[in-house]
Short mmCIF file of C-alpha atoms in Angstrom, two decimals:
data_model
loop_
_atom_site.label_atom_id
_atom_site.label_comp_id
_atom_site.label_asym_id
_atom_site.label_seq_id
_atom_site.Cartn_x
_atom_site.Cartn_y
_atom_site.Cartn_z
CA UNK A 1 67.05 210.87 70.49
CA UNK A 2 68.80 207.88 68.99
CA UNK A 3 71.30 206.48 71.49
CA UNK A 4 74.48 207.00 69.44
CA UNK A 5 76.00 209.97 67.66
CA UNK A 6 76.26 209.89 63.87
CA UNK A 7 79.91 210.13 62.88
CA UNK A 8 81.48 211.11 59.56
CA UNK A 9 84.40 208.68 59.82
CA UNK A 10 82.12 205.73 60.52
CA UNK A 11 79.66 206.93 57.86
CA UNK A 12 82.39 206.83 55.20
CA UNK A 13 83.63 203.43 56.34
CA UNK A 14 80.09 202.05 56.61
CA UNK A 15 79.02 203.21 53.16
CA UNK A 16 82.24 201.76 51.72
CA UNK A 17 81.46 198.40 53.34
CA UNK A 18 77.94 198.45 51.90
CA UNK A 19 79.23 199.34 48.42
CA UNK A 20 81.72 196.46 48.57
CA UNK A 21 78.94 194.11 49.70
CA UNK A 22 76.60 195.12 46.87
CA UNK A 23 79.46 194.71 44.40
CA UNK A 24 80.25 191.22 45.71
CA UNK A 25 76.64 189.99 45.93
CA UNK A 26 74.72 190.97 42.83
CA UNK A 27 71.40 189.57 44.07
CA UNK A 28 71.43 191.78 47.18
CA UNK A 29 69.20 194.80 46.58
CA UNK A 30 69.68 198.15 48.32
CA UNK A 31 66.50 197.58 50.34
CA UNK A 32 67.42 194.02 51.38
CA UNK A 33 70.02 194.95 53.97
CA UNK A 34 69.86 197.02 57.15
CA UNK A 35 72.77 197.68 59.46
CA UNK A 36 73.62 199.39 62.75
CA UNK A 37 77.23 199.66 63.90
CA UNK A 38 78.36 201.22 67.19
CA UNK A 39 82.04 201.67 68.09
CA UNK A 40 83.30 201.86 71.68
CA UNK A 41 86.16 204.37 71.79
CA UNK A 42 88.37 204.54 74.88
CA UNK A 43 87.60 204.79 77.73
CA UNK A 44 85.51 201.69 77.00
CA UNK A 45 82.52 201.53 79.33
CA UNK A 46 81.01 198.23 78.15
CA UNK A 47 81.63 194.66 79.33
CA UNK A 48 82.99 196.04 82.60
CA UNK A 49 80.94 193.72 84.81
CA UNK A 50 78.38 196.43 85.40
CA UNK A 51 80.71 198.97 86.98
CA UNK A 52 78.58 201.98 86.00
CA UNK A 53 75.29 203.40 87.16
CA UNK A 54 72.64 203.49 84.42
CA UNK A 55 72.81 207.30 84.36
CA UNK A 56 76.60 207.35 83.90
CA UNK A 57 76.31 204.73 81.17
CA UNK A 58 73.56 206.44 79.19
CA UNK A 59 75.23 209.85 79.55
CA UNK A 60 78.47 208.54 78.04
CA UNK A 61 78.46 209.32 74.29
CA UNK A 62 79.13 206.62 71.71
CA UNK A 63 79.38 206.98 67.95
CA UNK A 64 77.81 204.84 65.29
CA UNK A 65 76.61 204.37 61.74
CA UNK A 66 73.27 203.09 60.53
CA UNK A 67 71.81 202.20 57.15
CA UNK A 68 68.03 201.68 57.08
CA UNK A 69 68.26 201.31 60.84
CA UNK A 70 64.68 202.49 61.37
CA UNK A 71 63.09 200.12 58.85
CA UNK A 72 60.69 197.59 60.42
CA UNK A 73 61.86 194.09 59.48
CA UNK A 74 60.77 190.61 60.55
CA UNK A 75 63.46 189.67 63.10
CA UNK A 76 63.14 185.85 63.13
CA UNK A 77 64.97 184.51 66.21
CA UNK A 78 66.75 187.76 67.04
CA UNK A 79 63.45 188.59 68.84
CA UNK A 80 64.61 186.18 71.55
CA UNK A 81 66.96 188.91 72.84
CA UNK A 82 63.90 190.98 73.77
CA UNK A 83 62.32 188.03 75.57
CA UNK A 84 65.60 187.33 77.39
CA UNK A 85 65.69 190.86 78.85
CA UNK A 86 61.95 190.84 79.62
CA UNK A 87 62.15 187.58 81.59
CA UNK A 88 65.00 188.98 83.66
CA UNK A 89 62.94 192.11 84.35
CA UNK A 90 59.96 189.97 85.45
CA UNK A 91 62.22 187.90 87.75
CA UNK A 92 63.84 191.03 89.19
CA UNK A 93 60.44 192.59 89.94
CA UNK A 94 58.96 189.38 91.34
CA UNK A 95 56.40 189.13 88.52
CA UNK A 96 57.69 185.61 87.82
CA UNK A 97 59.53 183.08 89.92
CA UNK A 98 62.58 181.25 88.68
CA UNK A 99 62.52 177.48 88.25
CA UNK A 100 64.66 174.75 86.74
CA UNK A 101 62.37 174.66 83.70
CA UNK A 102 62.54 178.42 83.22
CA UNK A 103 66.34 178.39 83.47
CA UNK A 104 66.53 175.46 81.01
CA UNK A 105 64.22 177.25 78.58
CA UNK A 106 66.23 180.50 78.76
CA UNK A 107 69.45 178.63 78.05
CA UNK A 108 67.97 176.70 75.12
CA UNK A 109 66.23 179.78 73.69
CA UNK A 110 69.50 181.74 73.46
CA UNK A 111 72.24 179.12 73.10
CA UNK A 112 70.42 176.79 70.68
CA UNK A 113 67.69 179.19 69.47
CA UNK A 114 64.98 176.69 70.43
CA UNK A 115 61.49 177.76 69.36
CA UNK A 116 59.88 175.31 71.80
CA UNK A 117 61.81 176.92 74.67
CA UNK A 118 60.73 180.37 73.45
CA UNK A 119 57.11 179.25 73.50
CA UNK A 120 57.37 178.53 77.24
CA UNK A 121 59.11 181.87 77.85
CA UNK A 122 56.33 183.78 76.06
CA UNK A 123 53.72 181.86 78.08
CA UNK A 124 55.51 182.77 81.32
CA UNK A 125 55.89 186.44 80.33
CA UNK A 126 52.26 186.86 79.30
CA UNK A 127 50.33 184.37 81.41
CA UNK A 128 48.77 182.97 78.20
CA UNK A 129 48.97 179.65 76.39
CA UNK A 130 48.62 178.58 72.78
CA UNK A 131 45.64 176.46 71.78
CA UNK A 132 42.40 176.40 69.79
CA UNK A 133 40.45 179.51 68.79
CA UNK A 134 38.91 181.49 71.65
CA UNK A 135 35.50 183.24 71.78
CA UNK A 136 35.71 187.01 71.22
CA UNK A 137 35.71 188.18 74.86
CA UNK A 138 38.35 185.78 76.19
CA UNK A 139 40.40 186.32 73.02
CA UNK A 140 40.46 190.10 73.61
CA UNK A 141 41.77 189.48 77.15
CA UNK A 142 44.30 186.97 75.82
CA UNK A 143 45.55 189.48 73.20
CA UNK A 144 45.87 192.21 75.82
CA UNK A 145 47.98 189.90 78.00
CA UNK A 146 50.14 188.88 75.06
CA UNK A 147 51.03 192.52 74.39
CA UNK A 148 52.60 192.92 77.83
CA UNK A 149 56.13 192.74 76.40
CA UNK A 150 55.30 195.54 73.97
CA UNK A 151 54.03 197.63 76.89
CA UNK A 152 57.23 196.96 78.83
CA UNK A 153 59.48 198.16 75.98
CA UNK A 154 57.25 201.19 75.35
CA UNK A 155 57.56 202.08 79.04
CA UNK A 156 61.35 202.48 78.74
CA UNK A 157 60.81 205.70 76.78
CA UNK A 158 63.43 204.82 74.16
CA UNK A 159 62.76 206.34 70.75
CA UNK A 160 64.04 203.14 69.09
CA UNK A 161 61.26 201.08 70.69
CA UNK A 162 58.35 203.20 69.44
CA UNK A 163 57.68 201.36 66.16
CA UNK A 164 58.51 197.76 67.02
CA UNK A 165 56.17 194.82 67.69
CA UNK A 166 57.17 192.03 70.10
CA UNK A 167 54.31 189.70 70.91
CA UNK A 168 54.58 186.56 68.77
CA UNK A 169 56.14 183.21 69.43
CA UNK A 170 58.74 181.84 67.02
CA UNK A 171 57.67 178.82 65.00
CA UNK A 172 59.06 175.92 63.03
CA UNK A 173 55.99 175.20 60.91
CA UNK A 174 54.03 178.33 61.80
CA UNK A 175 51.18 179.23 64.15
CA UNK A 176 47.89 177.36 64.58
CA UNK A 177 44.61 178.12 66.34
CA UNK A 178 44.50 181.29 68.44
CA UNK A 179 48.14 181.99 67.52
CA UNK A 180 47.24 182.01 63.81
CA UNK A 181 44.35 184.39 64.49
CA UNK A 182 46.64 186.61 66.60
CA UNK A 183 49.30 187.02 63.92
CA UNK A 184 46.59 188.24 61.51
CA UNK A 185 45.17 187.14 58.19
CA UNK A 186 48.01 188.91 56.30
CA UNK A 187 50.56 188.43 59.12
CA UNK A 188 50.05 192.11 59.89
CA UNK A 189 50.68 191.53 63.62
CA UNK A 190 53.88 189.57 63.25
CA UNK A 191 57.02 190.52 65.16
CA UNK A 192 58.74 193.54 63.61
CA UNK A 193 61.85 195.31 64.87
CA UNK A 194 64.58 197.62 63.61
CA UNK A 195 68.35 197.16 63.71
CA UNK A 196 68.54 200.36 65.81
CA UNK A 197 66.14 198.91 68.40
CA UNK A 198 68.19 195.72 68.67
CA UNK A 199 71.40 197.71 68.87
CA UNK A 200 70.05 199.74 71.79
CA UNK A 201 68.89 196.63 73.62
CA UNK A 202 72.25 194.88 73.11
CA UNK A 203 74.07 198.09 74.10
CA UNK A 204 72.18 198.07 77.41
CA UNK A 205 73.08 194.42 78.07
CA UNK A 206 76.80 194.85 77.39
CA UNK A 207 76.72 198.11 79.33
CA UNK A 208 75.53 196.18 82.38
CA UNK A 209 72.39 198.28 82.69
CA UNK A 210 69.76 195.87 81.29
CA UNK A 211 67.59 195.18 84.39
CA UNK A 212 70.64 195.04 86.72
CA UNK A 213 74.39 194.55 86.44
CA UNK A 214 74.16 190.97 87.73
CA UNK A 215 71.39 190.05 85.33
CA UNK A 216 73.20 191.74 82.44
CA UNK A 217 76.24 189.58 83.14
CA UNK A 218 74.09 186.44 83.27
CA UNK A 219 72.61 187.40 79.88
CA UNK A 220 76.11 187.99 78.48
CA UNK A 221 77.10 184.50 79.60
CA UNK A 222 74.26 183.00 77.55
CA UNK A 223 75.15 185.08 74.47
CA UNK A 224 78.85 184.13 74.39
CA UNK A 225 79.74 182.09 71.28
CA UNK A 226 82.72 179.85 70.55
CA UNK A 227 84.25 180.65 67.16
CA UNK A 228 86.16 177.42 66.59
CA UNK A 229 83.89 174.79 68.09
CA UNK A 230 84.29 171.89 65.66
CA UNK A 231 81.73 169.78 67.52
CA UNK A 232 78.91 172.22 66.76
CA UNK A 233 76.31 171.67 64.06
CA UNK A 234 77.27 174.36 61.52
CA UNK A 235 73.66 174.69 60.33
CA UNK A 236 72.59 175.77 63.79
CA UNK A 237 75.71 177.12 65.53
CA UNK A 238 74.84 180.84 65.02
CA UNK A 239 78.46 181.49 63.99
CA UNK A 240 79.03 179.80 60.62
CA UNK A 241 77.21 181.84 57.98
CA UNK A 242 76.70 184.68 60.45
CA UNK A 243 78.83 187.55 61.80
CA UNK A 244 81.11 185.21 63.76
CA UNK A 245 82.01 183.53 60.47
CA UNK A 246 83.94 186.62 59.37
CA UNK A 247 86.17 186.87 62.44
CA UNK A 248 89.61 185.51 63.27
CA UNK A 249 89.81 182.83 65.97
CA UNK A 250 91.28 185.23 68.54
CA UNK A 251 88.15 187.39 68.45
CA UNK A 252 85.42 187.19 71.09
CA UNK A 253 81.74 187.40 70.21
CA UNK A 254 78.45 187.60 72.09
CA UNK A 255 75.56 187.23 69.67
CA UNK A 256 72.05 186.16 68.72
CA UNK A 257 71.29 185.14 65.15
CA UNK A 258 68.00 184.59 63.36
CA UNK A 259 67.09 182.97 60.08
CA UNK A 260 64.13 181.67 58.08
CA UNK A 261 63.63 180.90 54.40
CA UNK A 262 63.17 184.68 53.89
CA UNK A 263 65.68 186.39 56.19
CA UNK A 264 69.16 185.97 57.68
CA UNK A 265 70.14 188.24 60.56
CA UNK A 266 72.67 188.59 63.33
CA UNK A 267 73.26 190.93 66.26
CA UNK A 268 76.64 190.83 67.96
CA UNK A 269 79.03 192.50 70.35
CA UNK A 270 82.60 191.83 69.24
CA UNK A 271 86.02 192.25 70.83
CA UNK A 272 89.20 191.97 68.74
CA UNK A 273 92.66 191.89 70.37
CA UNK A 274 94.04 195.43 70.90
CA UNK A 275 91.18 197.09 69.00
CA UNK A 276 88.11 199.10 69.91
CA UNK A 277 85.18 196.80 70.76
CA UNK A 278 82.03 197.28 68.71
CA UNK A 279 78.42 196.30 68.30
CA UNK A 280 77.11 195.20 64.91
CA UNK A 281 73.55 194.34 63.82
CA UNK A 282 73.02 193.21 60.22
CA UNK A 283 69.68 192.14 58.74
CA UNK A 284 69.28 190.72 55.23
CA UNK A 285 66.00 189.90 53.51
CA UNK A 286 64.99 187.85 50.47
CA UNK A 287 65.18 184.14 49.63
CA UNK A 288 68.65 184.29 48.04
CA UNK A 289 70.05 186.26 50.98
CA UNK A 290 68.45 183.93 53.53
CA UNK A 291 70.21 180.99 51.87
CA UNK A 292 73.54 182.78 51.56
CA UNK A 293 76.07 181.75 54.19
CA UNK A 294 78.55 184.28 52.75
CA UNK A 295 76.98 187.75 53.06
CA UNK A 296 77.05 188.22 56.85
CA UNK A 297 80.62 186.87 57.26
CA UNK A 298 81.70 189.13 54.37
CA UNK A 299 80.24 192.23 56.04
CA UNK A 300 81.67 191.17 59.41
CA UNK A 301 85.18 190.75 58.00
CA UNK A 302 85.06 194.21 56.38
CA UNK A 303 83.85 195.80 59.62
CA UNK A 304 86.68 194.11 61.56
CA UNK A 305 89.16 195.47 59.01
CA UNK A 306 87.64 198.94 59.32
CA UNK A 307 87.97 198.78 63.12
CA UNK A 308 91.68 198.07 62.71
CA UNK A 309 91.97 201.27 60.66
CA UNK A 310 90.46 203.53 63.35
#
């Protein structure tokens, strides 16, 4: 079962938002956008500081809308959300020990989207390191270890996690050596996720049930963005050109963006004054869309307006 209930009101609003987006951006094809939108009606049981048991949280119905939410898409840096939760699980279970370097890497991976920091996190999660090609036997062992994060997400028993692949590092220039061999000749083993899978993961974090309530709150603290930070580098601030770019300054947002020359994505939990809070994941694909700093803010603004109409 998908974790939210399909809803006619949100379906109509969502399809209207997509139609307006296609009308405004002629280069955006129907199969170059995917979206998952979950609305938190009162009583709101998210961002409560982990007041609920996991059972009470998962039993509480929420409604949502999705368009192509089950399509497997390269997630770019949004994958770092999955590594953030996994590291907290490892720490909670004593599979890893915390350290100043681990804490610094977690912060830089989420706040600044550092690929170098992510590399260390993946090494810590899997007990592997990058490097030159390995002989067949050791490489098989290495690959098995690198798939540990996939096994963790499969073990949760969530339908949304069944088709995704989470085992690759994120790169600036791309992988070399054993990492290049691991991603596959045709990149067939690259990271692939769906907007529904990300939505469920983010839903668990803001619900305070990802690993533990305390760890969920620590993850939320890393994901919090400032909307009007003039000191930030707008190329890298994960707000300008993303979902935060379509919000008014009195909004609050917790998010993780991702972008390459081929994709531009964002996943966010948003609170507007006196409105229902909501979760929004939007993926866009294609060179023109990846360059566009207007599409995601446009969608975000329309969703915020739709929320005000509920």
